[in-house]
Every structure is written in structure tokens, then in C-alpha cells.
PDB file of C-alpha atoms in Angstrom:
ATOM      1  CA  ALA A  22     101.257  52.780  81.463  1.00  0.00           C
ATOM      2  CA  GLN A  23      98.041  51.438  79.994  1.00  0.00           C
ATOM      3  CA  LYS A  24      98.677  48.381  77.890  1.00  0.00           C
ATOM      4  CA  ILE A  25      95.250  48.484  76.244  1.00  0.00           C
ATOM      5  CA  THR A  26      93.551  51.781  75.494  1.00  0.00           C
ATOM      6  CA  GLN A  27      89.959  52.154  74.414  1.00  0.00           C
ATOM      7  CA  THR A  28      89.336  55.865  73.946  1.00  0.00           C
ATOM      8  CA  GLN A  29      85.581  55.717  73.384  1.00  0.00           C
ATOM      9  CA  PRO A  30      83.690  55.261  76.666  1.00  0.00           C
ATOM     10  CA  GLY A  31      80.409  55.261  74.761  1.00  0.00           C
ATOM     11  CA  MET A  32      79.257  55.035  71.150  1.00  0.00           C
ATOM     12  CA  PHE A  33      75.925  55.272  69.385  1.00  0.00           C
ATOM     13  CA  VAL A  34      75.124  53.659  66.048  1.00  0.00           C
ATOM     14  CA  GLN A  35      71.974  53.441  63.992  1.00  0.00           C
ATOM     15  CA  GLU A  36      70.561  49.972  63.423  1.00  0.00           C
ATOM     16  CA  LYS A  37      71.871  48.353  60.203  1.00  0.00           C
ATOM     17  CA  GLU A  38      74.857  50.690  60.011  1.00  0.00           C
ATOM     18  CA  ALA A  39      78.486  49.723  60.568  1.00  0.00           C
ATOM     19  CA  VAL A  40      80.474  50.883  63.591  1.00  0.00           C
ATOM     20  CA  THR A  41      84.162  50.847  64.508  1.00  0.00           C
ATOM     21  CA  LEU A  42      85.336  50.475  68.091  1.00  0.00           C
ATOM     22  CA  ASP A  43      88.898  51.636  68.671  1.00  0.00           C
ATOM     23  CA  CYS A  44      91.638  49.781  70.506  1.00  0.00           C
ATOM     24  CA  THR A  45      95.319  50.588  70.748  1.00  0.00           C
ATOM     25  CA  TYR A  46      97.853  48.515  72.610  1.00  0.00           C
ATOM     26  CA  ASP A  47     101.360  48.792  73.970  1.00  0.00           C
ATOM     27  CA  THR A  48     103.794  45.902  74.115  1.00  0.00           C
ATOM     28  CA  SER A  49     107.431  45.195  73.448  1.00  0.00           C
ATOM     29  CA  ASP A  50     106.763  41.494  73.041  1.00  0.00           C
ATOM     30  CA  PRO A  51     106.889  40.581  69.325  1.00  0.00           C
ATOM     31  CA  SER A  52     104.431  37.729  69.911  1.00  0.00           C
ATOM     32  CA  TYR A  53     101.018  38.590  71.225  1.00  0.00           C
ATOM     33  CA  GLY A  54      97.349  37.957  70.669  1.00  0.00           C
ATOM     34  CA  LEU A  55      94.499  40.438  70.604  1.00  0.00           C
ATOM     35  CA  PHE A  56      90.939  39.576  71.548  1.00  0.00           C
ATOM     36  CA  TRP A  57      87.570  41.270  71.595  1.00  0.00           C
ATOM     37  CA  TYR A  58      84.849  40.323  74.056  1.00  0.00           C
ATOM     38  CA  LYS A  59      81.236  41.465  74.312  1.00  0.00           C
ATOM     39  CA  GLN A  60      79.567  41.930  77.686  1.00  0.00           C
ATOM     40  CA  PRO A  61      75.787  42.434  77.554  1.00  0.00           C
ATOM     41  CA  SER A  62      73.944  43.923  80.501  1.00  0.00           C
ATOM     42  CA  SER A  63      73.362  40.385  81.801  1.00  0.00           C
ATOM     43  CA  GLY A  64      77.083  40.250  82.603  1.00  0.00           C
ATOM     44  CA  GLU A  65      78.538  37.312  80.709  1.00  0.00           C
ATOM     45  CA  MET A  66      81.733  37.757  78.669  1.00  0.00           C
ATOM     46  CA  ILE A  67      81.342  36.510  75.114  1.00  0.00           C
ATOM     47  CA  PHE A  68      84.379  35.901  72.919  1.00  0.00           C
ATOM     48  CA  LEU A  69      84.045  37.586  69.513  1.00  0.00           C
ATOM     49  CA  ILE A  70      87.286  37.537  67.562  1.00  0.00           C
ATOM     50  CA  TYR A  71      91.041  36.921  67.783  1.00  0.00           C
ATOM     51  CA  GLN A  72      94.034  38.370  65.933  1.00  0.00           C
ATOM     52  CA  GLY A  73      97.576  37.066  66.294  1.00  0.00           C
ATOM     53  CA  SER A  74     100.535  39.401  65.946  1.00  0.00           C
ATOM     54  CA  TYR A  75     101.948  37.345  63.062  1.00  0.00           C
ATOM     55  CA  ASP A  76      98.683  36.915  61.204  1.00  0.00           C
ATOM     56  CA  GLN A  77      98.973  38.372  57.725  1.00  0.00           C
ATOM     57  CA  GLN A  78      95.265  38.896  57.210  1.00  0.00           C
ATOM     58  CA  ASN A  79      92.716  40.712  59.293  1.00  0.00           C
ATOM     59  CA  ALA A  80      90.500  38.357  61.274  1.00  0.00           C
ATOM     60  CA  THR A  81      86.817  38.071  60.419  1.00  0.00           C
ATOM     61  CA  GLU A  82      83.979  36.260  62.183  1.00  0.00           C
ATOM     62  CA  GLY A  83      80.573  36.787  60.642  1.00  0.00           C
ATOM     63  CA  ARG A  84      79.602  40.446  61.124  1.00  0.00           C
ATOM     64  CA  TYR A  85      82.770  41.105  63.136  1.00  0.00           C
ATOM     65  CA  SER A  86      86.079  42.015  61.586  1.00  0.00           C
ATOM     66  CA  LEU A  87      89.279  43.288  63.077  1.00  0.00           C
ATOM     67  CA  ASN A  88      91.161  46.152  61.441  1.00  0.00           C
ATOM     68  CA  PHE A  89      94.694  45.251  62.526  1.00  0.00           C
ATOM     69  CA  GLN A  90      97.362  47.884  61.926  1.00  0.00           C
ATOM     70  CA  LYS A  91     100.507  46.511  63.501  1.00  0.00           C
ATOM     71  CA  ALA A  92     102.730  49.523  62.915  1.00  0.00           C
ATOM     72  CA  ARG A  93     100.183  51.745  64.606  1.00  0.00           C
ATOM     73  CA  LYS A  94      99.542  49.150  67.317  1.00  0.00           C
ATOM     74  CA  SER A  95      95.831  49.306  66.759  1.00  0.00           C
ATOM     75  CA  ALA A  96      93.227  46.553  66.585  1.00  0.00           C
ATOM     76  CA  ASN A  97      89.879  48.145  65.909  1.00  0.00           C
ATOM     77  CA  LEU A  98      86.693  46.074  65.904  1.00  0.00           C
ATOM     78  CA  VAL A  99      84.296  46.648  63.042  1.00  0.00           C
ATOM     79  CA  ILE A 100      80.697  45.516  63.424  1.00  0.00           C
ATOM     80  CA  SER A 101      78.745  45.534  60.193  1.00  0.00           C
ATOM     81  CA  ALA A 102      74.968  45.818  59.901  1.00  0.00           C
ATOM     82  CA  SER A 103      74.430  46.623  63.574  1.00  0.00           C
ATOM     83  CA  GLN A 104      71.546  44.957  65.361  1.00  0.00           C
ATOM     84  CA  LEU A 105      69.710  45.978  68.516  1.00  0.00           C
ATOM     85  CA  GLY A 106      71.226  42.951  70.239  1.00  0.00           C
ATOM     86  CA  ASP A 107      74.698  44.385  69.666  1.00  0.00           C
ATOM     87  CA  SER A 108      74.079  46.936  72.419  1.00  0.00           C
ATOM     88  CA  ALA A 109      76.645  45.978  75.078  1.00  0.00           C
ATOM     89  CA  MET A 110      80.056  46.736  76.547  1.00  0.00           C
ATOM     90  CA  TYR A 111      82.933  45.727  74.299  1.00  0.00           C
ATOM     91  CA  PHE A 112      86.348  44.949  75.715  1.00  0.00           C
ATOM     92  CA  CYS A 113      89.610  44.727  73.839  1.00  0.00           C
ATOM     93  CA  ALA A 114      92.187  42.436  75.487  1.00  0.00           C
ATOM     94  CA  MET A 115      95.758  41.330  74.885  1.00  0.00           C
ATOM     95  CA  ARG A 116      97.889  38.382  75.811  1.00  0.00           C
ATOM     96  CA  GLU A 117     101.658  38.545  75.477  1.00  0.00           C
ATOM     97  CA  ARG A 118     103.830  35.521  74.734  1.00  0.00           C
ATOM     98  CA  GLY A 119     105.929  36.385  77.789  1.00  0.00           C
ATOM     99  CA  SER A 120     102.953  36.116  80.114  1.00  0.00           C
ATOM    100  CA  GLN A 121     101.418  32.922  81.442  1.00  0.00           C
ATOM    101  CA  GLY A 122      98.346  33.508  79.368  1.00  0.00           C
ATOM    102  CA  ASN A 123      96.297  35.944  81.389  1.00  0.00           C
ATOM    103  CA  LEU A 124      94.448  38.660  79.517  1.00  0.00           C
ATOM    104  CA  ILE A 125      94.931  42.389  79.999  1.00  0.00           C
ATOM    105  CA  PHE A 126      91.726  44.285  79.296  1.00  0.00           C
ATOM    106  CA  GLY A 127      90.968  47.804  78.197  1.00  0.00           C
ATOM    107  CA  LYS A 128      88.375  49.924  79.998  1.00  0.00           C
ATOM    108  CA  GLY A 129      85.724  49.021  77.460  1.00  0.00           C
ATOM    109  CA  THR A 130      83.361  50.853  75.118  1.00  0.00           C
ATOM    110  CA  LYS A 131      79.635  50.903  75.696  1.00  0.00           C
ATOM    111  CA  LEU A 132      77.856  50.545  72.369  1.00  0.00           C
ATOM    112  CA  SER A 133      74.223  51.551  72.033  1.00  0.00           C
ATOM    113  CA  VAL A 134      72.336  50.631  68.861  1.00  0.00           C
ATOM    114  CA  LYS A 135      69.423  52.933  68.041  1.00  0.00           C
ATOM    115  CA  PRO A 136      66.343  51.628  66.182  1.00  0.00           C
TER     116      PRO A 136
ATOM    117  CA  ALA B  20      78.488  22.970  73.146  1.00  0.00           C
ATOM    118  CA  ALA B  21      79.360  22.746  76.810  1.00  0.00           C
ATOM    119  CA  GLY B  22      80.364  26.003  78.433  1.00  0.00           C
ATOM    120  CA  VAL B  23      82.124  27.031  81.622  1.00  0.00           C
ATOM    121  CA  ILE B  24      79.931  26.547  84.669  1.00  0.00           C
ATOM    122  CA  GLN B  25      80.188  28.728  87.734  1.00  0.00           C
ATOM    123  CA  SER B  26      78.381  28.383  91.014  1.00  0.00           C
ATOM    124  CA  PRO B  27      76.784  30.013  92.750  1.00  0.00           C
ATOM    125  CA  ARG B  28      75.589  32.675  90.337  1.00  0.00           C
ATOM    126  CA  HIS B  29      74.783  35.101  93.115  1.00  0.00           C
ATOM    127  CA  LEU B  30      76.118  35.316  96.650  1.00  0.00           C
ATOM    128  CA  ILE B  31      75.444  37.681  99.512  1.00  0.00           C
ATOM    129  CA  LYS B  32      77.799  37.708 102.473  1.00  0.00           C
ATOM    130  CA  GLU B  33      78.485  39.832 105.517  1.00  0.00           C
ATOM    131  CA  LYS B  34      81.803  41.512 106.214  1.00  0.00           C
ATOM    132  CA  ARG B  35      84.435  39.178 107.668  1.00  0.00           C
ATOM    133  CA  GLU B  36      82.633  36.087 106.388  1.00  0.00           C
ATOM    134  CA  THR B  37      84.098  33.558 103.984  1.00  0.00           C
ATOM    135  CA  ALA B  38      82.962  32.543 100.511  1.00  0.00           C
ATOM    136  CA  THR B  39      83.816  29.751  98.104  1.00  0.00           C
ATOM    137  CA  LEU B  40      83.276  30.128  94.373  1.00  0.00           C
ATOM    138  CA  LYS B  41      83.356  27.120  92.091  1.00  0.00           C
ATOM    139  CA  CYS B  42      84.271  26.786  88.443  1.00  0.00           C
ATOM    140  CA  TYR B  43      83.839  23.832  86.097  1.00  0.00           C
ATOM    141  CA  PRO B  44      85.830  24.344  82.876  1.00  0.00           C
ATOM    142  CA  ILE B  45      84.870  23.254  79.395  1.00  0.00           C
ATOM    143  CA  PRO B  46      85.645  19.511  79.018  1.00  0.00           C
ATOM    144  CA  ARG B  47      89.259  18.838  77.953  1.00  0.00           C
ATOM    145  CA  HIS B  48      90.370  22.356  78.881  1.00  0.00           C
ATOM    146  CA  ASP B  49      93.414  22.185  81.124  1.00  0.00           C
ATOM    147  CA  THR B  50      93.767  25.827  82.158  1.00  0.00           C
ATOM    148  CA  VAL B  51      91.598  27.926  84.424  1.00  0.00           C
ATOM    149  CA  TYR B  52      91.793  31.681  85.018  1.00  0.00           C
ATOM    150  CA  TRP B  53      90.023  33.760  87.656  1.00  0.00           C
ATOM    151  CA  TYR B  54      89.161  37.425  87.092  1.00  0.00           C
ATOM    152  CA  GLN B  55      87.504  40.048  89.270  1.00  0.00           C
ATOM    153  CA  GLN B  56      85.368  42.780  87.719  1.00  0.00           C
ATOM    154  CA  GLY B  57      84.334  45.622  89.996  1.00  0.00           C
ATOM    155  CA  PRO B  58      81.298  47.779  89.166  1.00  0.00           C
ATOM    156  CA  GLY B  59      81.962  49.735  85.983  1.00  0.00           C
ATOM    157  CA  GLN B  60      85.478  48.312  85.731  1.00  0.00           C
ATOM    158  CA  ASP B  61      87.351  46.043  83.365  1.00  0.00           C
ATOM    159  CA  PRO B  62      88.154  42.489  84.488  1.00  0.00           C
ATOM    160  CA  GLN B  63      91.342  42.143  86.501  1.00  0.00           C
ATOM    161  CA  PHE B  64      93.329  38.911  86.504  1.00  0.00           C
ATOM    162  CA  LEU B  65      93.584  37.181  89.877  1.00  0.00           C
ATOM    163  CA  ILE B  66      95.168  33.766  89.426  1.00  0.00           C
ATOM    164  CA  SER B  67      95.488  30.889  86.970  1.00  0.00           C
ATOM    165  CA  PHE B  68      96.086  27.153  87.021  1.00  0.00           C
ATOM    166  CA  TYR B  69      97.477  24.808  84.408  1.00  0.00           C
ATOM    167  CA  GLU B  70      97.268  21.066  84.904  1.00  0.00           C
ATOM    168  CA  LYS B  71      96.365  21.532  88.568  1.00  0.00           C
ATOM    169  CA  MET B  72      99.401  23.706  89.329  1.00  0.00           C
ATOM    170  CA  GLN B  73      99.309  27.439  89.917  1.00  0.00           C
ATOM    171  CA  SER B  74     100.464  29.043  86.703  1.00  0.00           C
ATOM    172  CA  ASP B  75     100.429  32.764  87.399  1.00  0.00           C
ATOM    173  CA  LYS B  76      99.326  35.201  90.029  1.00  0.00           C
ATOM    174  CA  GLY B  77      97.890  38.648  89.506  1.00  0.00           C
ATOM    175  CA  SER B  78      96.314  41.114  91.888  1.00  0.00           C
ATOM    176  CA  ILE B  79      94.871  38.509  94.230  1.00  0.00           C
ATOM    177  CA  PRO B  80      94.655  39.547  97.892  1.00  0.00           C
ATOM    178  CA  ASP B  81      96.372  37.357 100.467  1.00  0.00           C
ATOM    179  CA  ARG B  82      92.910  36.713 101.948  1.00  0.00           C
ATOM    180  CA  PHE B  83      92.032  34.779  98.796  1.00  0.00           C
ATOM    181  CA  SER B  84      93.295  31.365  97.798  1.00  0.00           C
ATOM    182  CA  ALA B  85      92.465  29.022  94.986  1.00  0.00           C
ATOM    183  CA  GLN B  86      93.202  25.575  93.694  1.00  0.00           C
ATOM    184  CA  GLN B  87      92.486  23.307  90.772  1.00  0.00           C
ATOM    185  CA  PHE B  88      91.419  19.750  91.465  1.00  0.00           C
ATOM    186  CA  SER B  89      92.115  16.458  89.711  1.00  0.00           C
ATOM    187  CA  ASP B  90      88.925  16.798  87.652  1.00  0.00           C
ATOM    188  CA  TYR B  91      90.135  20.286  86.579  1.00  0.00           C
ATOM    189  CA  HIS B  92      87.430  22.164  88.400  1.00  0.00           C
ATOM    190  CA  SER B  93      88.666  25.096  90.438  1.00  0.00           C
ATOM    191  CA  GLU B  94      87.596  26.841  93.635  1.00  0.00           C
ATOM    192  CA  LEU B  95      88.311  30.374  94.765  1.00  0.00           C
ATOM    193  CA  ASN B  96      88.247  30.730  98.536  1.00  0.00           C
ATOM    194  CA  MET B  97      87.748  34.193  99.953  1.00  0.00           C
ATOM    195  CA  SER B  98      88.127  34.934 103.658  1.00  0.00           C
ATOM    196  CA  SER B  99      87.631  38.008 105.858  1.00  0.00           C
ATOM    197  CA  LEU B 100      85.427  39.524 103.191  1.00  0.00           C
ATOM    198  CA  GLU B 101      85.470  43.290 102.803  1.00  0.00           C
ATOM    199  CA  LEU B 102      82.958  45.651 101.217  1.00  0.00           C
ATOM    200  CA  GLY B 103      85.430  46.213  98.371  1.00  0.00           C
ATOM    201  CA  ASP B 104      85.293  42.533  97.443  1.00  0.00           C
ATOM    202  CA  SER B 105      81.818  43.075  96.014  1.00  0.00           C
ATOM    203  CA  ALA B 106      82.282  42.319  92.335  1.00  0.00           C
ATOM    204  CA  LEU B 107      81.577  39.942  89.482  1.00  0.00           C
ATOM    205  CA  TYR B 108      83.995  37.022  89.600  1.00  0.00           C
ATOM    206  CA  PHE B 109      84.677  35.265  86.345  1.00  0.00           C
ATOM    207  CA  CYS B 110      86.253  31.954  85.695  1.00  0.00           C
ATOM    208  CA  ALA B 111      87.596  31.300  82.208  1.00  0.00           C
ATOM    209  CA  SER B 112      88.983  28.109  80.740  1.00  0.00           C
ATOM    210  CA  SER B 113      91.224  27.353  77.791  1.00  0.00           C
ATOM    211  CA  ASP B 114      93.307  24.711  76.127  1.00  0.00           C
ATOM    212  CA  ARG B 115      96.907  25.737  76.792  1.00  0.00           C
ATOM    213  CA  LEU B 116      98.209  23.645  73.909  1.00  0.00           C
ATOM    214  CA  ALA B 117      96.462  26.018  71.489  1.00  0.00           C
ATOM    215  CA  GLY B 118      99.383  28.401  71.921  1.00  0.00           C
ATOM    216  CA  LEU B 119      99.127  32.154  71.596  1.00  0.00           C
ATOM    217  CA  GLY B 120      95.740  31.823  69.930  1.00  0.00           C
ATOM    218  CA  GLU B 121      94.447  30.028  72.995  1.00  0.00           C
ATOM    219  CA  THR B 122      91.021  31.529  73.553  1.00  0.00           C
ATOM    220  CA  GLN B 123      89.660  31.919  77.035  1.00  0.00           C
ATOM    221  CA  TYR B 124      85.994  31.114  77.333  1.00  0.00           C
ATOM    222  CA  PHE B 125      84.323  32.791  80.228  1.00  0.00           C
ATOM    223  CA  GLY B 126      81.700  31.449  82.559  1.00  0.00           C
ATOM    224  CA  PRO B 127      78.600  33.480  83.409  1.00  0.00           C
ATOM    225  CA  GLY B 128      80.265  34.840  86.529  1.00  0.00           C
ATOM    226  CA  THR B 129      79.421  34.854  90.231  1.00  0.00           C
ATOM    227  CA  ARG B 130      78.047  38.142  91.482  1.00  0.00           C
ATOM    228  CA  LEU B 131      79.260  38.637  95.061  1.00  0.00           C
ATOM    229  CA  LEU B 132      77.751  41.276  97.296  1.00  0.00           C
ATOM    230  CA  VAL B 133      79.369  41.942 100.660  1.00  0.00           C
ATOM    231  CA  LEU B 134      77.190  43.809 103.153  1.00  0.00           C
TER     232      LEU B 134
END
């Protein structure tokens, strides 16, 4: 079974608007961490934001925020005021306490920002 | 800030040849992870090292081996290369003592093409 599900293969958003990228996860481990990475066409993987399973508040990093709904097992990424440079692949990833630290990735969402 | 360094950035090999990929983690990071990302795919975990010992093993073929050296740099050795080994190979480093919130910072990747 997929541990990380990203149901949107591709998304379009108008420049300066906000966009939400969906991510649901599946784990029986009560301790886990959720991560979002951005991969531009150049290929590098850029860390964006982290949410721990016991964190009481949603994580925020500049224009990025994470809408964490633990009961629904969802960790959606919200990008506010989209910029042309936000066009990229976005991967949601999880690490479980029971693992040795390796990340499990979703299939990714390709975001295209329109001028 | 110093980032993860990978070399070479691009590599072209023939079938059945060998290849060695190198990774230099962020200073003071004690953990290294290797991931393989096929075309249009999400990254898949191969192997990890913590304090120079193998920490975990993922979907790494028996033809591949890796190690972490005393200066914490790591090398991924690939033998009897196959066409299907063509992929982007990422190294990521982290500070294991950071716990569940330990963030993996990725290098720029080595793009391997097997002809």
C-alpha cells in the first residue's frame, strides 16, 4: 500500500494566488515526521518545510505553510502569493520513528505558475 | 552555508562498466543517505550510513555497494551497469542527533546515463 499519496499529478496556479498541494499518508507509527521538498527542472531537491506528528501547531516557513490534519492523515502544502519561480515538482515525504531515518516519497505534484 | 557536494554531476557509462559516485556531506553531519530517482519517478531509498556504519538498506541491487569513510564522505560503487541504472542519484546528509525532526539536505545529484 502507498504510504504517501499525492493525488494531483499536475496543478496550475495564477501568479500571486495561493495554491494547495495535497498529501495523505498512511502509518501505524505514532511518531513520524512529514516533509515537503521542491524539485525544479534543474533537478536538485530543496527542503521546504517539516511537520512532526506531535507538533500542536501547523508549520510555517515564509510563503510555505503546512495544513496538518492528523485525524485525516493529511499534510497539505499551502504556497501563498505564487511566483513564477515556484514552478517545479513538489514531493511530500515521511519518516517513521521505527525506521532508520530514510524518507518515503510520494509520486509528486508538478506545479505550473502562470503569469 | 555549505551544502552537500556530489561528484561527478554527470556520468556516461557503457553497459557492464563500473561507476563510483562520491558524496561530501554538510560539515558536522554524521548521517548519509543515498537515493535513486528514475526518469519521472519519486526518489527511492538505497542505503544509509551513520557514523561510518551501515544504518539501513533499501532497494539497493547486489551489484551496488557503498561505504562511509572516516571523514564522513561516502561513495556509491556500481558494477555491471545496466540500462535501467540510468537515473539521478542523490546523496543527502543529516544530523542524526536532531531526532525525528532531522532534516535531510540533498546534494545536487549525479545524473548517470548508461548506454
